[in-house]
JSON list of C-alpha atoms and ligand atoms in Angstrom, two decimals:
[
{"chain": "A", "resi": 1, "resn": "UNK", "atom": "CA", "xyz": [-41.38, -66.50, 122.41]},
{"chain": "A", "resi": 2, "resn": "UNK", "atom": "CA", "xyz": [-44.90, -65.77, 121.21]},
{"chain": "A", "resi": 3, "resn": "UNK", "atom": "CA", "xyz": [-47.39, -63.48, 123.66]},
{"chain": "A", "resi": 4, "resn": "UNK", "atom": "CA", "xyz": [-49.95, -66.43, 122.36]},
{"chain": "A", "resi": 5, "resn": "UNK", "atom": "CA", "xyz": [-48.18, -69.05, 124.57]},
{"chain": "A", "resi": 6, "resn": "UNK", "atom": "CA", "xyz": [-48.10, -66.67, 127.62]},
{"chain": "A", "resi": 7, "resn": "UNK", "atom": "CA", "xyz": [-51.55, -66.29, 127.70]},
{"chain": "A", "resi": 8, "resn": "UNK", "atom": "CA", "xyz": [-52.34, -69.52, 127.42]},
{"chain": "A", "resi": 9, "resn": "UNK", "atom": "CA", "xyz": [-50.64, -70.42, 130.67]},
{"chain": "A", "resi": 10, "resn": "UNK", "atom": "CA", "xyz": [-51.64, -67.16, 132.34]},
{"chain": "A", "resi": 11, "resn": "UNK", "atom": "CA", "xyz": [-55.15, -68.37, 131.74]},
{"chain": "A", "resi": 12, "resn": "UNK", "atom": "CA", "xyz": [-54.74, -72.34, 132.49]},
{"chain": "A", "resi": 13, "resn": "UNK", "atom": "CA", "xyz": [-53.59, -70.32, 135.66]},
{"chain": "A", "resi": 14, "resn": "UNK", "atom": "CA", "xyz": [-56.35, -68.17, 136.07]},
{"chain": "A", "resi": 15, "resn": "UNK", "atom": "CA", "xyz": [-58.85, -71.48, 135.52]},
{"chain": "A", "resi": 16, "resn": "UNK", "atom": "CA", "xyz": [-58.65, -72.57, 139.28]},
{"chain": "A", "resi": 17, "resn": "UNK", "atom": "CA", "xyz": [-58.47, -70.08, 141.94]},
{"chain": "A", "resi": 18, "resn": "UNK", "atom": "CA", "xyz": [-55.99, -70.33, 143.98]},
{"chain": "A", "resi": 19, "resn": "UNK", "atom": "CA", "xyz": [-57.00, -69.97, 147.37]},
{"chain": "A", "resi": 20, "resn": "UNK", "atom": "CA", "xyz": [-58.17, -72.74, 148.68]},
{"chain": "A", "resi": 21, "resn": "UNK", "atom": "CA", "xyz": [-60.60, -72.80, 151.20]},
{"chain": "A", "resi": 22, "resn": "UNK", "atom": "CA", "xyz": [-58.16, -73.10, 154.25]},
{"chain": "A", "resi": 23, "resn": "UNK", "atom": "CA", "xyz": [-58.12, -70.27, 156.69]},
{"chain": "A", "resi": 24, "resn": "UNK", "atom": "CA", "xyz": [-55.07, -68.44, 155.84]},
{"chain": "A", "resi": 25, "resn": "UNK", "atom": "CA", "xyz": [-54.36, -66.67, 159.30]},
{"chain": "A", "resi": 26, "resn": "UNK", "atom": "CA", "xyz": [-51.15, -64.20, 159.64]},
{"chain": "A", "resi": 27, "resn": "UNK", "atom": "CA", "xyz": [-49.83, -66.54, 162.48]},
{"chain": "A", "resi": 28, "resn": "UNK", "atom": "CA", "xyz": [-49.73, -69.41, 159.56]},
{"chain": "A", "resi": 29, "resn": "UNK", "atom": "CA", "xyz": [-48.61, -67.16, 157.12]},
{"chain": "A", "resi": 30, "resn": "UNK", "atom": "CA", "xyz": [-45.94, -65.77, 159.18]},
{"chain": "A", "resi": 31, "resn": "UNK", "atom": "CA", "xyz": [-44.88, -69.29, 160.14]},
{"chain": "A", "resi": 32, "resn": "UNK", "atom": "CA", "xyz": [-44.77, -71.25, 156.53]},
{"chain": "A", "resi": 33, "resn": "UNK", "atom": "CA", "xyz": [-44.15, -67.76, 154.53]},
{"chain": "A", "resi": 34, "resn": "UNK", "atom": "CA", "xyz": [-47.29, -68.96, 152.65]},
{"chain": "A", "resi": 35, "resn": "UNK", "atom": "CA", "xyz": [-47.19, -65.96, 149.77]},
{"chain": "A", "resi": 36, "resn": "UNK", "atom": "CA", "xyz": [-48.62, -67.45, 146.52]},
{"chain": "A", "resi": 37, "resn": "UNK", "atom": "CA", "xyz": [-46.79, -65.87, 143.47]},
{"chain": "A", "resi": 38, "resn": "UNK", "atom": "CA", "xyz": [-49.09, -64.04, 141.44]},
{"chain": "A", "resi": 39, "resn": "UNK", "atom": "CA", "xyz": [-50.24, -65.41, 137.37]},
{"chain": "A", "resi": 40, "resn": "UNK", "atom": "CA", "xyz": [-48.68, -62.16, 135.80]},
{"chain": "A", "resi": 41, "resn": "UNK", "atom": "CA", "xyz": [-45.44, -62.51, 137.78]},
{"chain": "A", "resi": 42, "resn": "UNK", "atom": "CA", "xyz": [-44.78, -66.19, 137.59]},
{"chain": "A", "resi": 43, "resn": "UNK", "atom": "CA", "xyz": [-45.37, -65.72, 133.40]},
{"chain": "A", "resi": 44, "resn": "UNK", "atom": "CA", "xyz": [-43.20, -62.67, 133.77]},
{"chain": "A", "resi": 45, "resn": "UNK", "atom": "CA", "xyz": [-40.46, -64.63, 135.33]},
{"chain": "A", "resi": 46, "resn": "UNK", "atom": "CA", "xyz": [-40.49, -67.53, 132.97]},
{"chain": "A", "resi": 47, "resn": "UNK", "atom": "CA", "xyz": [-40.17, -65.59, 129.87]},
{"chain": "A", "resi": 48, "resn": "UNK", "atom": "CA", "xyz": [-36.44, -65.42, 131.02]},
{"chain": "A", "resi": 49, "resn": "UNK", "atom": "CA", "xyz": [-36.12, -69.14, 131.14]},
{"chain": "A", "resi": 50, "resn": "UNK", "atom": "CA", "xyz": [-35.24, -70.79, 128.09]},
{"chain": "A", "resi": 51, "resn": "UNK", "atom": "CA", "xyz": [-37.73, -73.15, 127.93]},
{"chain": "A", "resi": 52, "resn": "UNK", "atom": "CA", "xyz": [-35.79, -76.35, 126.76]},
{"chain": "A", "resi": 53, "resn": "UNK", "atom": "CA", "xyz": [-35.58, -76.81, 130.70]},
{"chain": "A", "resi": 54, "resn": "UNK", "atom": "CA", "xyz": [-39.40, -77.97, 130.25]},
{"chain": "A", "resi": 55, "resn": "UNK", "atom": "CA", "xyz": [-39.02, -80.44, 127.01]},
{"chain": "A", "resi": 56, "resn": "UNK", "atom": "CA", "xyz": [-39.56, -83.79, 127.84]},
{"chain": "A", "resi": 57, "resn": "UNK", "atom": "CA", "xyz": [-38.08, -85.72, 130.46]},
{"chain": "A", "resi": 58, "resn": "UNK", "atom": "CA", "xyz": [-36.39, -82.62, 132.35]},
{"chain": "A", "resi": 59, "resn": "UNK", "atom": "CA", "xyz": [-37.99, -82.86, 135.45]},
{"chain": "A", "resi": 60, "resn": "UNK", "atom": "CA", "xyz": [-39.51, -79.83, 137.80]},
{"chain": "A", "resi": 61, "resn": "UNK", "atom": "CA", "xyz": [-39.05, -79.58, 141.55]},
{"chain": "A", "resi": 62, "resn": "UNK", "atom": "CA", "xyz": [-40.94, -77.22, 143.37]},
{"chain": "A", "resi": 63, "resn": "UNK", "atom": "CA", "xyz": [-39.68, -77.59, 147.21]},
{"chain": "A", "resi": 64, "resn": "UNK", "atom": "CA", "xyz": [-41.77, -74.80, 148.67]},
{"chain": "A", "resi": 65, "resn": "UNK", "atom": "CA", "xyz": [-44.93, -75.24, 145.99]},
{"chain": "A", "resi": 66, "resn": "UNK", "atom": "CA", "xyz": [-48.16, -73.59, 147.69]},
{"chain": "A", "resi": 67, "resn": "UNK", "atom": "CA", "xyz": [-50.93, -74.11, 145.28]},
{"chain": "A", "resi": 68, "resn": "UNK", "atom": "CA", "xyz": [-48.63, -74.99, 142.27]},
{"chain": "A", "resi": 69, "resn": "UNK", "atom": "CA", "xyz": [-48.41, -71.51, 140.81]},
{"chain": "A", "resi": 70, "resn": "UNK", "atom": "CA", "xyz": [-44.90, -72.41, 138.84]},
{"chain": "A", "resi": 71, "resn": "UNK", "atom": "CA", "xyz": [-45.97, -76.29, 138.51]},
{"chain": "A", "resi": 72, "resn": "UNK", "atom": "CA", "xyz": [-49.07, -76.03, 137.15]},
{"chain": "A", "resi": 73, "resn": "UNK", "atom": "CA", "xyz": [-47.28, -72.86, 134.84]},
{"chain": "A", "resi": 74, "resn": "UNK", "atom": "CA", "xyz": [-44.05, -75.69, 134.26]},
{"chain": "A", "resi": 75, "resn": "UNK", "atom": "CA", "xyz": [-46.95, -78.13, 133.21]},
{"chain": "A", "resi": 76, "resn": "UNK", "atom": "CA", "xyz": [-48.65, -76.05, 130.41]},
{"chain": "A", "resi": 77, "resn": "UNK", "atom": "CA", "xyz": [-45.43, -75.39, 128.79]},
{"chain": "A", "resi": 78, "resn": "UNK", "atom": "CA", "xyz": [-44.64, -79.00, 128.38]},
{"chain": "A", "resi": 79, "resn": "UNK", "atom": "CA", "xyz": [-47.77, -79.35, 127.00]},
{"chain": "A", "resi": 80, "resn": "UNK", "atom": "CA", "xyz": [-48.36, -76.51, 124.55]},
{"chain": "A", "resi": 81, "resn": "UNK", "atom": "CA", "xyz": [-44.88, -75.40, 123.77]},
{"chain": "A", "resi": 82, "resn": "UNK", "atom": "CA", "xyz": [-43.33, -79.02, 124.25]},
{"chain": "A", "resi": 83, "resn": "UNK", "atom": "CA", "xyz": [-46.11, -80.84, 122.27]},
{"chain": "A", "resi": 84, "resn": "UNK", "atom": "CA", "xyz": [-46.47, -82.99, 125.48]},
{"chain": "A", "resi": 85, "resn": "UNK", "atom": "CA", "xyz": [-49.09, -85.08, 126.15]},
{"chain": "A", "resi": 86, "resn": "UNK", "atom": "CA", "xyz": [-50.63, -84.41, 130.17]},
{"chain": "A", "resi": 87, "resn": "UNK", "atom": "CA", "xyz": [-49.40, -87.55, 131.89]},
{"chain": "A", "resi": 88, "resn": "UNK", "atom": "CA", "xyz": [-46.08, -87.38, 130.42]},
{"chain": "A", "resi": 89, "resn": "UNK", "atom": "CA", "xyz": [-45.72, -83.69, 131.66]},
{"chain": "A", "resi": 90, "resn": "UNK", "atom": "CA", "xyz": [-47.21, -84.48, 134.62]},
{"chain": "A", "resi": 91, "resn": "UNK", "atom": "CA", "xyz": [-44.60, -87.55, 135.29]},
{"chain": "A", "resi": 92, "resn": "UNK", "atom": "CA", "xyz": [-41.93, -84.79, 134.50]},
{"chain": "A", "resi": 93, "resn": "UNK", "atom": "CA", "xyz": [-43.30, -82.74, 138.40]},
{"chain": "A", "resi": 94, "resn": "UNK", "atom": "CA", "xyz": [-42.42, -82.69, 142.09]},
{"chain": "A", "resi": 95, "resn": "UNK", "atom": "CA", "xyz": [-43.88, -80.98, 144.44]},
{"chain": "A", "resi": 96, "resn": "UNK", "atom": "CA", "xyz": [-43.46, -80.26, 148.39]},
{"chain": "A", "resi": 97, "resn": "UNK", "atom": "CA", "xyz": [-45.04, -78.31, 150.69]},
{"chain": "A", "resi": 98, "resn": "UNK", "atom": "CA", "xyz": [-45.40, -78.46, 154.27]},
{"chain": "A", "resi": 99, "resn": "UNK", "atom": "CA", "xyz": [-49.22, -77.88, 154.41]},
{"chain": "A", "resi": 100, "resn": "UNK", "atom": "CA", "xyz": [-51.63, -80.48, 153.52]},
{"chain": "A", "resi": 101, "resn": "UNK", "atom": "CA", "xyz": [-54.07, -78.13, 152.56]},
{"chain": "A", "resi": 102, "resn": "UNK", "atom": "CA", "xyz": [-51.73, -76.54, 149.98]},
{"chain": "A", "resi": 103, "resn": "UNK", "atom": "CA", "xyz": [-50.43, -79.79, 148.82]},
{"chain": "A", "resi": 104, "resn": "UNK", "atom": "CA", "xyz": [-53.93, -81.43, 148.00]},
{"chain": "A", "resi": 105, "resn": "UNK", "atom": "CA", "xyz": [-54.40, -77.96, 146.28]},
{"chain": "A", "resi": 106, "resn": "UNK", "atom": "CA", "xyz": [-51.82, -77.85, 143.69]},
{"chain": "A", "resi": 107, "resn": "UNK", "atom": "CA", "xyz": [-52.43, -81.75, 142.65]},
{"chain": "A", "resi": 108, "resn": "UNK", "atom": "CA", "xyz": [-56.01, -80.94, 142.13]},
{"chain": "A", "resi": 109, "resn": "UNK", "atom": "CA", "xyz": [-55.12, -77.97, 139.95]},
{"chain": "A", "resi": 110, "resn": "UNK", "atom": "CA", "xyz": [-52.62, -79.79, 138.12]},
{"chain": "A", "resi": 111, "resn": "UNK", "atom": "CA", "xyz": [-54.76, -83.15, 137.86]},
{"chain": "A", "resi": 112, "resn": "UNK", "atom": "CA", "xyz": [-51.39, -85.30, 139.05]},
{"chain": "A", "resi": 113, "resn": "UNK", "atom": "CA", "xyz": [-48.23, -84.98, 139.30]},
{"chain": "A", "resi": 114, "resn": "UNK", "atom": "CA", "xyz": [-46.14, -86.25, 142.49]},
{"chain": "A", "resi": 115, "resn": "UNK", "atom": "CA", "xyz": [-47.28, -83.67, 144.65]},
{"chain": "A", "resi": 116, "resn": "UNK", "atom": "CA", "xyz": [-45.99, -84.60, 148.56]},
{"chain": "A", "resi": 117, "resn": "UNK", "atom": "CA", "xyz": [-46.56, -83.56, 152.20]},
{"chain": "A", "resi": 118, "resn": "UNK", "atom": "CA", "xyz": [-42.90, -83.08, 153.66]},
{"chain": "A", "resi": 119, "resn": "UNK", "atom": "CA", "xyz": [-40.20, -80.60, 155.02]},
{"chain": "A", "resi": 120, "resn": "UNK", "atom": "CA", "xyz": [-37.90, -79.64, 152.68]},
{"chain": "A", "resi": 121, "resn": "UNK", "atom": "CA", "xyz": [-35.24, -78.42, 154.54]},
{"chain": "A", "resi": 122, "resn": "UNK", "atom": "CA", "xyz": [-35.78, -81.45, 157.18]},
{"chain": "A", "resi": 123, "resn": "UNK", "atom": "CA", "xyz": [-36.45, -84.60, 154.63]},
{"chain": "A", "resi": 124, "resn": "UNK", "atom": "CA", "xyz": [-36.52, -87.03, 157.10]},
{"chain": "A", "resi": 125, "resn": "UNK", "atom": "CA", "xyz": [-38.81, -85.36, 159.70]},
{"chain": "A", "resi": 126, "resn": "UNK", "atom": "CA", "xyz": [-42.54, -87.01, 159.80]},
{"chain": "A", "resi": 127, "resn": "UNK", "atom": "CA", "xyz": [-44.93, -84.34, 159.62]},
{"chain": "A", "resi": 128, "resn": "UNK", "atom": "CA", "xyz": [-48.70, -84.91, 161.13]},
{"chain": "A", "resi": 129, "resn": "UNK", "atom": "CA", "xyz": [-50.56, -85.76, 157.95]},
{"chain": "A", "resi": 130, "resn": "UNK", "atom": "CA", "xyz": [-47.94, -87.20, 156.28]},
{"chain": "A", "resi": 131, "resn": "UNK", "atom": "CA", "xyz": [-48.80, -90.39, 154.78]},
{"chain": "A", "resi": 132, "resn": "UNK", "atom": "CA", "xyz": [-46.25, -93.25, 154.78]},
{"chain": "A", "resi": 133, "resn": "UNK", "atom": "CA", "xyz": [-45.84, -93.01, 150.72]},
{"chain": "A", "resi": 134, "resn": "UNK", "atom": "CA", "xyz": [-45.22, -89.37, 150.69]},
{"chain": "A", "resi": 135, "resn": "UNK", "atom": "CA", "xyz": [-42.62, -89.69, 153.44]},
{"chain": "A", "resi": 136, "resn": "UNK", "atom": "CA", "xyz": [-40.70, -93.11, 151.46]},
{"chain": "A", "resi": 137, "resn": "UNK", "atom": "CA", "xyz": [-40.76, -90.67, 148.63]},
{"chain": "A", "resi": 138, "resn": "UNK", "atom": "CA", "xyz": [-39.62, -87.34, 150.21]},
{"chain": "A", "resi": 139, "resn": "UNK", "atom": "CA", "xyz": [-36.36, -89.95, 151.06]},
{"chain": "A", "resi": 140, "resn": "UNK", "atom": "CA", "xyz": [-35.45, -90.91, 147.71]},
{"chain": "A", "resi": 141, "resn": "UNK", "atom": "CA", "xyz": [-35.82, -87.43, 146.52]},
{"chain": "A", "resi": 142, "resn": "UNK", "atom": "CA", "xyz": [-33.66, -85.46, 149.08]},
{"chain": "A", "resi": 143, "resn": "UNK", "atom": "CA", "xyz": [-31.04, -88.45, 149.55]},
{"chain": "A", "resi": 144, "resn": "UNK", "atom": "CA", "xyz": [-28.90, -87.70, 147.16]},
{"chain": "A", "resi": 145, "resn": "UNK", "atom": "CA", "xyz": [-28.45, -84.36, 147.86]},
{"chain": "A", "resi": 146, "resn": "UNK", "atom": "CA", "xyz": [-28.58, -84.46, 151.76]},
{"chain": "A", "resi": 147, "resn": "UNK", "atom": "CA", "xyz": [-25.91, -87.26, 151.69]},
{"chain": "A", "resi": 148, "resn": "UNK", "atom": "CA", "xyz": [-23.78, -84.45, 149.62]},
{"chain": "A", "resi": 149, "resn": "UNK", "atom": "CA", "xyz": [-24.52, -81.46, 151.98]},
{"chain": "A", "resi": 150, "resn": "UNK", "atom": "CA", "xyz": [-23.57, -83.62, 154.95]},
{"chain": "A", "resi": 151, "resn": "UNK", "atom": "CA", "xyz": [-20.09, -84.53, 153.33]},
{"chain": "A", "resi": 152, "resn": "UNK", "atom": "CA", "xyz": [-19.48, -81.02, 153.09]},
{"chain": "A", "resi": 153, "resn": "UNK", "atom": "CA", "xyz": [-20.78, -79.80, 156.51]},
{"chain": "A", "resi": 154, "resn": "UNK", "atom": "CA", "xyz": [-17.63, -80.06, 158.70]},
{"chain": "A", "resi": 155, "resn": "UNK", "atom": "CA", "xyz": [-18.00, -80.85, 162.00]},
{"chain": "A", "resi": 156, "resn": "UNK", "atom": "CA", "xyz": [-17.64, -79.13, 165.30]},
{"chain": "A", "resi": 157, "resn": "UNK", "atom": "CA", "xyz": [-14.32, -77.70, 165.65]},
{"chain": "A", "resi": 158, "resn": "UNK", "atom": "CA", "xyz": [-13.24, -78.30, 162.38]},
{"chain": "A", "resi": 159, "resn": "UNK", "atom": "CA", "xyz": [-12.22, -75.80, 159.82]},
{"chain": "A", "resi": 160, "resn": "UNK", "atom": "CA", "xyz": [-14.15, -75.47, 156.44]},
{"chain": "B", "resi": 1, "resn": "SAM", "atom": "C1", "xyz": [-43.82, -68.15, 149.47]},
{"chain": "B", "resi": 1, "resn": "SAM", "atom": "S1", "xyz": [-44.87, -69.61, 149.28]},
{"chain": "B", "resi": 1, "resn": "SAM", "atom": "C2", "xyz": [-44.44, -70.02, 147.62]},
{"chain": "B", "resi": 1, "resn": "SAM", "atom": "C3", "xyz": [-45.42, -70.95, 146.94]},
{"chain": "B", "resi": 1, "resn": "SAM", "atom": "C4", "xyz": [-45.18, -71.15, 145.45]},
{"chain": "B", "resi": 1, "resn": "SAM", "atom": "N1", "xyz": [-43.85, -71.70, 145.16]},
{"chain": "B", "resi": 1, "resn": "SAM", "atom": "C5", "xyz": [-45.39, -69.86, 144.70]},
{"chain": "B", "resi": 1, "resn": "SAM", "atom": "O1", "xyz": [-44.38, -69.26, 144.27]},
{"chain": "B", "resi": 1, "resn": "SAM", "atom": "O2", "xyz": [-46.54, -69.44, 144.56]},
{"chain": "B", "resi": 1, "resn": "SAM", "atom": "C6", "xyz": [-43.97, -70.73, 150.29]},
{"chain": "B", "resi": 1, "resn": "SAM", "atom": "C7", "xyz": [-44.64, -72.11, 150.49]},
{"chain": "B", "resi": 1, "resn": "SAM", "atom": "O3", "xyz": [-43.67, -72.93, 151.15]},
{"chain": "B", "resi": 1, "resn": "SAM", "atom": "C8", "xyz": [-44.32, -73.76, 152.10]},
{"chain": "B", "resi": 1, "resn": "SAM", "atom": "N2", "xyz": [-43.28, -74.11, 153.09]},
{"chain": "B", "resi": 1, "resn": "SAM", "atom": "C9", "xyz": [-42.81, -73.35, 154.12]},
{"chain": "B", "resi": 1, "resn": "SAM", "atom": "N3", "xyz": [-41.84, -74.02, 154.76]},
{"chain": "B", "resi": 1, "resn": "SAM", "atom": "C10", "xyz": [-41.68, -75.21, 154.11]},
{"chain": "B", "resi": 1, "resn": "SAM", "atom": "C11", "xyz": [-40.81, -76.33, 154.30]},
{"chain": "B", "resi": 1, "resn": "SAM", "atom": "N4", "xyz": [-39.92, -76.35, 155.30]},
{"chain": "B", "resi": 1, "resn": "SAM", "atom": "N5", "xyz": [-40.92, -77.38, 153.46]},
{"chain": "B", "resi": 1, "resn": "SAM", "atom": "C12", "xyz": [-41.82, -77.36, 152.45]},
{"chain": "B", "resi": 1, "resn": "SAM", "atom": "N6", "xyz": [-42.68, -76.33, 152.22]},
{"chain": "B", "resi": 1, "resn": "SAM", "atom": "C13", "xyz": [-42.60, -75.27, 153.04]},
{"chain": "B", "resi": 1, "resn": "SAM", "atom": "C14", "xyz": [-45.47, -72.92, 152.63]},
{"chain": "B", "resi": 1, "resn": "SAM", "atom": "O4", "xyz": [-46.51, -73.73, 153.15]},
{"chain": "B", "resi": 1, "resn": "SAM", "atom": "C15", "xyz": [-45.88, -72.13, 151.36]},
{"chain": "B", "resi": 1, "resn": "SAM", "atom": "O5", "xyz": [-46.92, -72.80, 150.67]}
]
């Protein structure tokens, strides 16, 4: 894959810091594991992807996104390696993250996408914040696949 294309996204990343302007305290970052992957190693890591996983229509989940260092990387390949134009790559992303701060964040820098407030490893749990929409959503996206880890949790006393 050409350097050209990696340093296009490295600098689409580069365009919008991304801190935001939330006070990052070690409590919180203890807590949420709030780490931000750095621009060299997130391009570093996707030159090891074969990048048909971004043409059109294959859709991106992010479940832990922070400021939308691998979506808003995910998005630029769509658009100049895929030929994609931005909505369309943008309908192609999902997002979660636990903090509002960092999910207002990563839309902004992506300009769209569907970007939600929600705990990923407890779906159905309403956060404060949470807006009504991004909780209906965070539903239909985890269903499927918490309906499928439940079947194969066994219960008390059972044997796997
Ligand atoms: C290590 S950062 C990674 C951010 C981004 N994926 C990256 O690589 O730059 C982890 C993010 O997960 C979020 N997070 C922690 N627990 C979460 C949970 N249960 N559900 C959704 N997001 C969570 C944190 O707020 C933080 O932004």
């Amino acid at each position: 894959m050409s350097d050209s294309l990696w340093l296009r996204v490295a600098e689409r990343l580069d365009e919008h810091s991304y801190m935001s302007g939330a006070e990052r305290t070690v409590d919180r970052v203890k807590a949420t594991g709030e780490v931000f992957t750095p621009t060299a190693l997130v391009v570093e890591m996707l030159q090891y992807v074969d990048l048909d996983v971004f043409a059109p229509g294959q859709t991106v989940l992010d479940p832990a996104c922070g400021d939308g260092q691998f979506l808003v990387a995910a998005k630029w390949v769509k658009v100049l390696h895929h030929g994609m134009e931005e909505p369309d790559a943008l309908a192609d992303l999902f997002g979660v993250d636990i903090m509002r701060d960092n999910v207002d964040l990563c839309r902004r820098r992506l300009g769209g996408g569907t970007i939600l407030m929600g705990d990923t490893l407890h779906p159905d749990r309403h956060l404060d914040g949470q807006t009504p929409y991004e909780w209906t959503v965070m539903q239909s996206l985890f269903d499927e696949a918490a309906s499928t880890t439940r079947k194969r949790r066994p219960r008390e006393g059972e044997v796997a």
